[in-house]
């Protein structure tokens, strides 16, 4: 088990470097530069900039220099915000994204598992079709539609939550709900399917035959097996959630990492893009590892090697 | 036939159906039988004949929907189990009537330790403390012949072989010393060599604990040495009901005769295919008119295809559902009957 974790942690480093390399390649292949704007720069100025940032060197030398820094965890300074290191920018903007991300994550898990379990227990009744229809809706409506609808409803009509920007707990509600909606829907469907399968299983019948009450049957015997599909979904869910924050932060004008990331890409702010990509890829891989390990705690049949 | 002092359970006119896409499937249709204290009843029949549904109905373990216990009475110790409140029924389940299921691979919870699965029954029904329950569980595991019970108890089901798992199931079922044990094809999923051991174990424990047993099987060979009475089921109905010895020596139903012919006998040539009743059981959602066995029967006449057969009493305690029950019974005396002792020989050869 420990060896499994260690090996997986070790793999993360080369994987992250690979992701950085690919991202770097994509940035370089894409047309345009961080310094090219609307109008063309004088040739001398352009040459000076290219020299300053080492862009006149052959590509493999540039790549080597970039990698040498990245390996040491140093992404250098942002090109757009000179004097600010990439690490510092990430540190400053991460809390916003992390807050809504984590809140949305738990909200989605809670609502999704509750609705899914309930629907499974009341299979083919109103309490099944109702939440499931809602889930279907949640799945088919994209974030950028849900957000304005919620804003119009709760901010402009009911005046309960602010429409945008960061400012205390109430400003979190709409972004978190928007972000959570799709995942809650997905988790509800996964939970329902998982629970239905387990509730039909022989060992749940055995538990009933033993005279256990419904609660014990549900929570002690059925729940673990029923939520396994949800657990394996939580890894990919995090990745998708991160992508979701990009949209949500844009819509609600929150100064999170997603917002910074979009700007960095549009600005061709290469160090910042690489830094955020490396950070997110490591985050996702660590999280997937956590998910795999917790899977093993839930299902004793799984053995790590 | 109900209500005598020594009857442990009597099932009367039980009907259980399932609503499926193909329509309403009458899985159990008008089934009546009773079991005396301390006796063993065998229920045999091909797969799909309604054996499991009959017994799941006793503890109301039919998934509803799509299933429904539509009619009948199940009298256990003076109470109709079908009329009990769920709370009262739960006090019967696992405590007074316990079940062992066909597939020990799937019938134990793969996510829970064996200790949890064993102790929760006695903590619930016998009010055991954690320590008492554990001690009792180890005792039960030893009783069913699990080596290293003290160690095994902290393991998970997947760490055990199929035979050992079934032993755990049996230990679990017997841990509250139930009055009735229902074993639904307890050996079907196991290797042949293990099958005999498990049957021997059930027989032994039954004798020791005085439990009444309903033993379900699709293999008449299993029934021979184990049971006092047998009911033969087909298409959700009881086709024949008799004392075990009578059923083997003088079957009164063509279906039973077919089943008897499909039991392998010692002189059976290896490699030579076993006898099989031709055809398949009827579609229970759309059963044929008349006798459900008529399309497969070797002595079908016109009446069989049009009229449902009567349940004929051949002699005391021996009934057969057939238009020609008496004729078949008479014939059996001369031809198809298999001596009971002969069948016990078969079983011991098998084991
Ligand atoms: N959950 C279910 N849903 C629909 N039909 C069922 C269900 N369980 C059993 N049946 C039907 O009931 C009939 C009897 O099944 P069963 O009692 O399991 O047979 P067996 O004699 O092999 O134990 C079969 O035709 C089967 O298809
Ligand atoms: Mg069965």
XYZ file of C-alpha atoms and ligand atoms in Angstrom:
684
model
C 0.000 0.000 0.000
C 2.713 2.452 1.006
C 4.791 1.395 -1.961
C 1.782 1.934 -4.181
C 1.335 5.469 -2.901
C 5.036 6.216 -3.186
C 5.224 4.976 -6.739
C 2.192 6.954 -7.762
C 3.653 10.083 -6.176
C 6.899 9.592 -8.063
C 5.076 9.252 -11.368
C 3.440 12.607 -10.791
C 6.687 14.523 -11.396
C 7.484 13.267 -14.917
C 3.782 13.451 -15.796
C 3.618 17.100 -14.752
C 6.775 17.864 -16.740
C 5.226 16.189 -19.760
C 2.107 18.319 -19.408
C 4.265 21.433 -19.123
C 6.208 20.426 -22.233
C 3.057 19.891 -24.259
C 1.614 23.184 -23.078
C 4.827 24.976 -23.906
C 4.796 23.447 -27.373
C 1.217 24.500 -27.953
C 1.910 28.058 -26.890
C 4.885 28.239 -29.206
C 2.992 26.774 -32.130
C 0.084 29.137 -31.721
C 0.404 32.371 -33.707
C 1.145 35.602 -31.872
C 3.380 36.743 -29.014
C 2.938 38.298 -25.626
C 4.399 41.553 -26.929
C 2.528 41.702 -30.236
C -0.488 43.924 -29.911
C -2.761 45.763 -32.278
C 0.008 47.609 -34.012
C 3.336 46.290 -35.130
C 6.357 47.138 -32.961
C 9.421 48.777 -34.518
C 11.918 46.105 -35.567
C 14.590 47.316 -33.138
C 12.242 47.204 -30.150
C 11.065 43.746 -31.116
C 14.641 42.505 -31.422
C 15.485 43.943 -28.007
C 12.514 42.201 -26.405
C 13.351 38.937 -28.118
C 16.902 39.164 -26.875
C 15.843 40.051 -23.340
C 13.598 36.987 -23.071
C 15.993 34.683 -24.894
C 13.607 34.285 -27.826
C 16.498 34.658 -30.264
C 18.030 31.421 -29.071
C 17.246 28.137 -30.871
C 14.024 26.492 -29.584
C 15.743 23.597 -27.850
C 17.876 25.997 -25.835
C 14.796 27.949 -24.818
C 13.067 24.736 -23.876
C 16.102 23.645 -21.884
C 16.204 26.910 -19.975
C 12.498 26.800 -19.267
C 12.685 23.197 -18.076
C 15.731 23.841 -15.905
C 13.726 26.449 -14.006
C 10.488 24.503 -13.899
C 12.195 21.442 -12.447
C 13.328 23.629 -9.571
C 9.735 24.782 -9.112
C 10.558 28.232 -10.399
C 8.322 29.523 -13.167
C 9.877 32.963 -13.163
C 7.993 36.224 -13.390
C 4.820 36.873 -15.267
C 5.346 38.619 -18.555
C 2.214 40.698 -18.245
C 2.716 41.683 -14.630
C 6.459 42.259 -14.473
C 7.985 41.906 -11.040
C 5.344 39.432 -9.868
C 6.431 35.831 -9.737
C 4.120 33.190 -11.119
C 4.166 31.323 -7.824
C 3.069 34.427 -6.016
C 0.211 35.101 -8.429
C -1.047 31.545 -8.051
C -0.817 31.789 -4.278
C -2.782 35.014 -4.300
C -5.624 33.886 -6.541
C -5.911 30.251 -5.501
C -7.970 30.876 -2.316
C -10.923 32.227 -4.323
C -11.049 29.242 -6.632
C -10.341 26.788 -3.847
C -13.154 28.192 -1.738
C -15.874 27.943 -4.351
C -14.401 24.719 -5.730
C -14.344 22.909 -2.401
C -17.751 24.222 -1.380
C -19.248 23.222 -4.724
C -17.603 19.838 -4.490
C -19.122 19.024 -1.117
C -22.453 20.546 -2.004
C -22.583 18.396 -5.121
C -21.621 15.265 -3.203
C -24.137 15.915 -0.468
C -27.075 16.849 -2.673
C -26.234 14.258 -5.315
C -25.867 11.320 -2.964
C -28.923 12.290 -0.987
C -31.117 12.671 -4.057
C -29.689 9.544 -5.687
C -30.176 7.356 -2.634
C -33.661 8.676 -2.088
C -34.594 8.108 -5.707
C -33.260 4.554 -5.559
C -35.229 3.779 -2.419
C -38.402 5.141 -4.001
C -37.717 3.689 -7.409
C -40.318 4.510 -10.059
C -42.278 6.870 -7.828
C -42.606 10.640 -7.913
C -39.656 10.845 -5.541
C -37.600 9.021 -8.115
C -38.782 10.741 -11.281
C -38.789 14.227 -9.732
C -35.134 14.421 -8.692
C -34.046 12.491 -11.753
C -35.825 14.865 -14.127
C -34.171 17.721 -12.288
C -30.831 15.954 -12.613
C -31.381 15.488 -16.312
C -32.054 19.220 -16.547
C -28.953 20.025 -14.521
C -26.876 17.886 -16.824
C -28.162 19.325 -20.050
C -27.957 22.994 -19.135
C -24.426 24.365 -19.277
C -22.874 26.506 -16.554
C -22.975 29.672 -18.541
C -26.734 29.382 -18.835
C -27.395 28.373 -15.248
C -25.344 31.283 -13.929
C -27.296 34.158 -15.538
C -30.598 32.452 -14.753
C -29.657 32.245 -11.085
C -28.399 35.804 -11.134
C -31.614 37.133 -12.630
C -33.713 35.137 -10.203
C -31.871 35.664 -6.938
C -29.984 38.870 -7.491
C -32.250 41.002 -9.663
C -35.689 39.774 -8.643
C -35.406 38.468 -5.138
C -32.416 40.576 -4.071
C -31.130 37.800 -1.816
C -27.638 37.366 -3.199
C -25.260 39.760 -4.903
C -25.027 39.200 -8.654
C -21.250 39.182 -8.855
C -17.904 39.935 -7.273
C -16.270 38.798 -4.082
C -17.633 40.016 -0.804
C -18.497 37.744 2.053
C -20.402 34.510 2.334
C -23.513 35.588 0.479
C -21.494 36.350 -2.624
C -20.408 32.702 -2.695
C -23.855 31.217 -2.942
C -24.612 31.749 -6.608
C -21.183 30.750 -7.958
C -21.076 27.665 -5.756
C -24.583 26.582 -6.720
C -23.851 27.161 -10.385
C -20.683 25.167 -10.197
C -22.233 22.374 -8.159
C -25.386 21.930 -10.244
C -23.954 19.729 -12.970
C -21.972 17.570 -10.577
C -24.840 17.181 -8.174
C -26.906 16.001 -11.121
C -24.264 13.578 -12.279
C -23.591 12.250 -8.790
C -27.316 11.813 -8.196
C -27.589 9.648 -11.277
C -24.506 7.631 -10.389
C -25.695 7.138 -6.832
C -29.127 6.067 -7.967
C -27.730 3.512 -10.392
C -25.206 2.237 -7.856
C -27.733 1.987 -5.062
C -30.311 0.277 -7.258
C -27.796 -2.355 -8.191
C -26.719 -2.939 -4.618
C -30.267 -2.944 -3.276
C -31.042 -5.752 -5.706
C -27.973 -7.704 -4.713
C -27.969 -11.002 -2.896
C -26.124 -9.706 0.128
C -28.704 -7.014 0.768
C -31.361 -9.706 0.607
C -29.288 -11.647 3.141
C -29.179 -8.583 5.383
C -32.969 -8.292 5.202
C -33.341 -12.003 5.881
C -31.386 -11.458 9.079
C -34.098 -9.153 10.384
C -32.101 -5.932 10.195
C -34.141 -2.765 9.895
C -34.151 -0.673 6.734
C -31.717 1.885 8.094
C -29.114 -0.684 9.014
C -29.585 -2.472 5.711
C -29.166 0.802 3.854
C -26.283 2.342 5.728
C -24.300 -0.666 6.888
C -24.880 -3.035 4.000
C -25.847 -1.125 0.895
C -24.332 2.326 1.067
C -20.677 1.482 0.630
C -21.179 -0.579 -2.472
C -23.743 1.862 -3.803
C -21.449 4.871 -3.735
C -18.426 3.161 -5.277
C -19.297 4.529 -8.741
C -19.475 7.994 -7.181
C -16.076 7.587 -5.607
C -14.472 6.646 -8.880
C -16.171 9.632 -10.469
C -14.820 12.106 -7.919
C -11.369 12.103 -9.537
C -12.538 13.180 -12.993
C -15.116 15.394 -11.279
C -12.408 17.497 -9.740
C -10.784 18.065 -13.107
C -14.106 19.040 -14.595
C -14.865 21.218 -11.617
C -11.632 23.111 -12.211
C -12.664 23.700 -15.779
C -16.031 24.850 -14.449
C -14.444 27.454 -12.210
C -13.020 29.130 -15.305
C -16.513 29.829 -16.588
C -18.044 30.625 -13.217
C -15.292 33.034 -12.220
C -15.675 34.811 -15.501
C -19.450 35.129 -15.167
C -19.373 36.219 -11.533
C -16.238 38.351 -11.900
C -14.320 36.515 -9.212
C -10.550 37.013 -9.064
C -9.799 33.267 -8.968
C -7.252 31.114 -10.668
C -9.590 30.289 -13.533
C -10.042 33.922 -14.362
C -6.286 34.529 -14.196
C -5.704 31.490 -16.359
C -7.941 32.744 -19.161
C -6.251 36.118 -19.087
C -2.830 34.489 -19.097
C -3.707 32.423 -22.155
C -5.141 35.414 -24.011
C -2.068 37.451 -23.090
C 0.325 34.674 -24.091
C 1.773 35.039 -20.625
C 3.817 31.899 -21.046
C 5.323 31.489 -17.544
C 1.957 32.077 -15.896
C 0.206 29.598 -18.200
C 2.860 26.983 -17.569
C 2.746 27.584 -13.851
C -1.014 27.222 -13.600
C -1.065 24.166 -15.870
C 1.655 22.480 -13.831
C -0.127 23.301 -10.598
C -3.501 22.019 -11.788
C -2.102 18.830 -13.281
C -0.309 17.990 -10.045
C -3.460 18.780 -8.097
C -5.537 16.453 -10.247
C -3.022 13.638 -10.048
C -2.690 13.904 -6.288
C -6.432 13.929 -6.012
C -6.799 10.867 -8.204
C -4.341 9.113 -5.968
C -6.410 10.018 -2.922
C -9.498 8.699 -4.678
C -7.797 5.415 -5.561
C -6.595 4.936 -2.030
C -9.989 5.698 -0.519
C -11.536 3.269 -2.999
C -9.396 0.605 -1.424
C -10.672 1.511 2.011
C -14.251 1.162 0.809
C -13.772 -2.082 -1.060
C -11.620 -4.617 0.766
C -11.362 -6.770 -2.358
C -9.083 -4.201 -3.976
C -5.420 -4.892 -3.458
C -2.653 -2.469 -4.314
C 0.579 -3.534 -5.802
C -54.166 -29.613 7.213
C -53.051 -26.715 9.323
C -52.927 -26.037 12.993
C -51.846 -29.293 14.599
C -49.550 -28.882 17.557
C -46.436 -30.144 15.930
C -46.723 -28.245 12.660
C -43.966 -25.664 12.481
C -45.087 -23.937 9.338
C -47.935 -24.279 6.951
C -48.202 -22.520 3.646
C -51.712 -22.277 2.291
C -52.733 -21.391 -1.240
C -49.794 -19.086 -1.704
C -49.778 -16.983 -4.873
C -46.879 -14.742 -5.785
C -46.494 -12.983 -9.081
C -44.121 -10.603 -10.821
C -45.144 -7.854 -13.172
C -42.633 -7.987 -16.001
C -42.413 -6.466 -19.451
C -43.907 -9.648 -20.874
C -46.844 -9.440 -18.522
C -47.751 -10.933 -15.196
C -45.650 -13.955 -14.298
C -47.342 -16.288 -11.845
C -44.174 -17.511 -10.171
C -45.973 -19.319 -7.369
C -49.527 -20.374 -8.012
C -51.642 -21.922 -5.303
C -48.899 -23.634 -3.357
C -49.887 -25.467 -0.192
C -47.688 -27.508 2.100
C -46.799 -27.946 5.714
C -43.798 -28.978 7.694
C -43.742 -30.755 11.029
C -41.334 -29.807 13.788
C -37.955 -31.435 13.423
C -38.612 -32.714 9.919
C -36.972 -31.845 6.653
C -38.941 -30.953 3.571
C -37.345 -31.081 0.166
C -38.555 -28.812 -2.616
C -37.382 -29.909 -6.034
C -38.024 -28.778 -9.550
C -36.206 -27.456 -12.545
C -34.799 -23.971 -12.474
C -37.555 -21.363 -12.703
C -40.234 -23.568 -11.205
C -40.879 -21.205 -8.300
C -38.907 -22.827 -5.492
C -37.015 -19.726 -4.445
C -40.004 -17.440 -4.778
C -42.025 -19.771 -2.566
C -39.453 -19.546 0.179
C -38.682 -15.876 -0.227
C -42.409 -15.303 0.143
C -42.314 -16.971 3.553
C -40.106 -14.186 4.924
C -41.620 -11.610 2.573
C -38.321 -11.022 0.860
C -39.856 -10.705 -2.587
C -38.797 -7.419 -4.184
C -41.992 -5.369 -4.372
C -42.398 -4.110 -7.033
C -42.151 -5.932 -9.416
C -43.247 -8.821 -7.211
C -46.330 -9.245 -5.106
C -47.575 -11.863 -2.717
C -51.141 -11.825 -3.904
C -52.857 -14.405 -1.771
C -52.455 -17.145 0.755
C -51.492 -17.695 4.354
C -48.207 -18.610 5.912
C -48.939 -19.823 9.386
C -45.911 -19.946 11.629
C -46.461 -20.600 15.325
C -50.073 -19.510 15.060
C -49.355 -16.240 13.258
C -49.900 -15.517 9.604
C -46.540 -14.120 8.543
C -48.237 -12.339 5.662
C -50.330 -10.351 8.126
C -47.590 -9.396 10.596
C -46.382 -5.833 10.825
C -42.907 -5.280 9.449
C -41.530 -4.877 12.972
C -42.995 -8.175 14.097
C -41.814 -9.872 10.950
C -38.276 -8.661 11.584
C -38.287 -10.474 14.900
C -38.966 -13.687 12.992
C -36.410 -13.104 10.262
C -32.985 -14.362 11.193
C -34.111 -15.337 14.670
C -36.836 -17.936 14.291
C -36.621 -18.537 10.551
C -33.226 -18.253 8.939
C -32.141 -18.655 5.347
C -29.083 -19.919 3.540
C -28.917 -18.844 -0.062
C -27.662 -20.473 -3.196
C -24.591 -18.442 -3.982
C -22.225 -17.890 -1.062
C -20.056 -15.708 -3.322
C -22.716 -13.027 -3.588
C -24.829 -13.654 -0.503
C -22.248 -12.426 1.973
C -21.496 -8.730 2.006
C -18.106 -8.257 0.307
C -17.562 -4.925 2.039
C -17.955 -6.094 5.623
C -15.811 -8.253 7.836
C -17.131 -11.688 8.662
C -17.199 -10.671 12.323
C -19.566 -7.787 11.577
C -21.865 -9.955 9.538
C -22.033 -12.663 12.172
C -22.249 -10.544 15.292
C -24.934 -8.197 14.049
C -27.485 -11.011 14.086
C -27.030 -12.024 17.691
C -26.596 -8.470 18.900
C -29.922 -7.703 17.276
C -31.917 -10.764 18.246
C -30.243 -12.103 21.371
C -29.181 -8.771 22.826
C -25.549 -9.836 22.889
C -22.907 -7.320 23.852
C -20.030 -6.861 21.461
C -17.890 -9.337 23.389
C -20.601 -11.962 23.763
C -21.508 -11.716 20.111
C -17.925 -12.205 19.043
C -17.456 -15.178 21.311
C -20.671 -16.701 20.030
C -19.655 -16.052 16.436
C -16.340 -17.839 16.917
C -18.186 -20.745 18.501
C -20.533 -20.921 15.513
C -17.660 -20.785 13.042
C -16.008 -23.666 14.846
C -19.273 -25.551 14.864
C -19.527 -25.370 11.075
C -15.935 -26.488 10.735
C -14.018 -23.334 9.890
C -10.379 -23.819 10.813
C -8.668 -20.931 12.624
C -12.043 -19.401 13.424
C -10.424 -16.819 15.745
C -8.384 -15.503 12.836
C -10.861 -16.000 10.014
C -13.529 -14.027 11.786
C -11.582 -10.815 11.209
C -11.196 -11.505 7.507
C -13.440 -10.676 4.583
C -15.595 -13.138 2.626
C -13.409 -12.932 -0.478
C -10.537 -14.433 1.474
C -12.468 -17.701 1.818
C -13.224 -20.468 -0.660
C -16.784 -21.037 -1.833
C -17.305 -23.953 0.507
C -15.963 -22.009 3.477
C -18.200 -19.090 2.637
C -21.216 -21.338 2.608
C -20.151 -22.606 6.012
C -20.053 -18.995 7.187
C -23.556 -18.486 5.773
C -24.748 -21.541 7.660
C -23.055 -20.367 10.869
C -24.760 -17.011 10.434
C -28.150 -18.574 9.772
C -27.942 -20.880 12.772
C -26.476 -18.385 15.205
C -29.812 -17.552 16.828
C -30.794 -21.214 16.926
C -33.774 -20.785 14.585
C -36.751 -23.102 14.627
C -36.775 -23.287 10.849
C -33.869 -23.213 8.442
C -34.560 -22.615 4.783
C -31.642 -23.636 2.593
C -32.141 -22.542 -1.007
C -29.901 -24.682 -3.197
C -27.093 -24.417 -0.651
C -24.739 -26.547 -2.721
C -25.599 -25.664 -6.307
C -22.810 -23.123 -6.667
C -20.175 -25.379 -5.114
C -17.774 -28.047 -6.354
C -19.102 -31.573 -6.276
C -16.773 -32.687 -3.502
C -17.716 -29.702 -1.349
C -21.432 -30.251 -2.009
C -21.495 -33.503 -0.077
C -19.638 -31.927 2.847
C -22.074 -29.053 3.107
C -25.082 -31.366 2.929
C -23.536 -33.551 5.589
C -22.995 -30.459 7.731
C -26.611 -29.366 7.408
C -27.801 -32.849 8.241
C -25.531 -33.032 11.258
C -26.443 -29.608 12.617
C -30.099 -30.257 12.071
C -29.847 -33.399 14.157
C -27.889 -31.621 16.877
C -29.976 -28.483 17.083
C -33.344 -29.997 16.286
C -34.022 -27.432 13.586
C -36.736 -28.020 11.039
C -35.406 -27.627 7.525
C -36.724 -26.744 4.107
C -34.151 -27.849 1.582
C -34.535 -26.519 -1.922
C -32.710 -28.193 -4.752
C -33.065 -28.930 -8.421
C -31.308 -32.248 -7.856
C -33.491 -35.119 -6.699
C -30.346 -36.994 -5.758
C -29.715 -34.495 -2.976
C -33.205 -34.939 -1.585
C -32.988 -38.686 -1.172
C -30.835 -38.974 1.910
C -31.790 -35.679 3.473
C -35.542 -35.250 3.621
C -38.683 -36.720 5.113
C -41.106 -35.244 2.592
C -40.689 -33.863 -0.872
C -42.713 -31.509 -2.966
C -42.041 -31.338 -6.662
C -42.666 -27.985 -8.279
C -43.214 -27.086 -11.889
C -44.357 -23.788 -13.397
C -45.168 -22.345 -9.987
C -47.340 -25.267 -9.002
C -46.923 -28.314 -6.837
C -46.947 -31.311 -9.161
C -46.367 -33.955 -6.576
C -46.160 -34.154 -2.833
C -45.188 -37.280 -0.943
C -43.062 -38.870 1.698
C -39.573 -39.072 0.293
C -39.496 -42.852 0.224
C -42.835 -42.992 -1.592
C -41.786 -40.438 -4.143
C -38.709 -42.376 -5.082
C -40.206 -45.824 -4.998
C -43.463 -44.902 -6.661
C -43.689 -41.514 -8.337
C -47.212 -40.552 -9.323
C -46.409 -37.855 -11.851
C -44.726 -37.990 -15.269
C -42.729 -34.873 -14.414
C -41.308 -36.474 -11.280
C -40.500 -39.556 -13.323
C -38.591 -37.383 -15.749
C -36.670 -35.760 -12.920
C -35.838 -39.171 -11.477
C -34.539 -40.330 -14.819
C -32.220 -37.331 -14.971
C -30.490 -38.260 -11.701
C -27.148 -39.856 -12.572
C -26.902 -43.456 -11.382
C -23.761 -45.408 -10.479
C -23.852 -47.594 -13.564
C -24.070 -44.534 -15.723
C -21.436 -44.619 -18.460
C -19.034 -41.702 -18.274
C -19.401 -39.398 -21.239
C -22.825 -40.729 -22.098
C -25.244 -37.788 -21.924
C -27.647 -37.762 -18.993
C -31.343 -38.050 -19.646
C -33.054 -34.703 -19.911
C -36.731 -33.949 -20.018
C -37.271 -32.707 -23.571
C -38.319 -29.093 -24.197
C -38.345 -26.110 -21.899
C -40.598 -24.953 -19.049
C -43.512 -22.808 -20.241
C -43.506 -19.049 -20.391
C -45.167 -18.221 -17.080
C -46.440 -14.929 -18.427
C -48.416 -16.820 -21.067
C -48.877 -20.405 -19.900
C -50.427 -22.950 -22.247
C -54.027 -23.933 -21.591
C -54.466 -27.174 -19.733
C -51.548 -28.818 -18.006
C -48.387 -26.696 -18.079
C -46.282 -29.824 -18.492
C -48.357 -31.233 -21.372
C -46.067 -29.999 -24.192
C -43.145 -31.910 -22.664
C -44.910 -34.904 -21.215
C -44.484 -38.438 -22.565
C -48.048 -39.446 -21.940
C -50.000 -36.406 -23.031
C -53.505 -36.912 -24.306
C -56.032 -34.436 -25.661
C -57.471 -33.582 -22.269
C -54.024 -32.499 -21.028
C -53.900 -29.704 -23.588
C -57.293 -28.317 -22.727
C -58.075 -28.976 -19.096
C -56.095 -28.140 -16.016
C -55.319 -31.404 -14.189
C -56.745 -32.323 -10.781
C -54.624 -32.705 -7.666
C -55.232 -36.376 -6.984
C -54.648 -38.026 -3.638
C -53.010 -41.371 -4.439
C -52.853 -42.478 -0.873
C -52.481 -40.761 2.457
C -50.061 -37.861 2.107
C -49.241 -38.581 -1.520
C -50.723 -36.199 -4.094
C -50.113 -35.698 -7.773
C -51.251 -33.033 -10.205
C -52.063 -35.073 -13.293
C -55.038 -36.257 -15.326
C -53.503 -39.714 -15.211
C -52.000 -39.611 -11.745
C -53.348 -42.972 -10.723
C -52.264 -44.687 -13.938
C -48.771 -43.243 -13.667
C -48.604 -44.322 -10.086
C -49.677 -47.861 -10.966
C -47.128 -48.035 -13.767
C -44.384 -46.790 -11.479
C -44.811 -49.786 -9.285
C -43.562 -52.006 -12.101
C -41.145 -49.795 -14.024
C -39.737 -46.363 -13.374
C -39.522 -46.444 -9.597
C -36.084 -46.156 -8.122
C -35.407 -47.833 -4.842
C -34.670 -45.395 -2.090
C -31.688 -47.367 -0.846
C -30.328 -47.381 -4.358
C -30.486 -43.590 -4.400
C -28.697 -43.275 -1.131
C -25.959 -45.370 -2.690
C -25.862 -42.922 -5.552
C -25.406 -40.062 -3.156
C -22.594 -41.673 -1.269
C -20.850 -42.453 -4.540
C -21.240 -38.827 -5.575
C -19.778 -37.542 -2.354
N -37.324 -10.401 -9.361
C -38.044 -11.067 -10.303
N -38.606 -10.393 -11.326
C -39.321 -11.030 -12.261
N -39.528 -12.342 -12.296
C -38.986 -13.087 -11.314
C -38.205 -12.494 -10.267
N -37.788 -13.466 -9.435
C -38.275 -14.619 -9.935
N -38.994 -14.397 -11.066
C -39.683 -15.409 -11.879
O -40.332 -16.311 -11.039
C -40.231 -17.618 -11.545
C -39.759 -18.552 -10.464
O -38.440 -18.215 -10.095
P -37.668 -18.951 -8.921
O -38.552 -19.150 -7.773
O -36.437 -18.174 -8.693
O -37.294 -20.351 -9.566
P -36.427 -21.507 -8.939
O -37.331 -22.674 -8.866
O -35.317 -21.749 -9.900
O -35.930 -21.061 -7.610
C -39.292 -17.571 -12.732
O -40.052 -17.673 -13.899
C -38.666 -16.223 -12.651
O -38.483 -15.700 -13.923
Mg -33.906 -20.678 -7.081
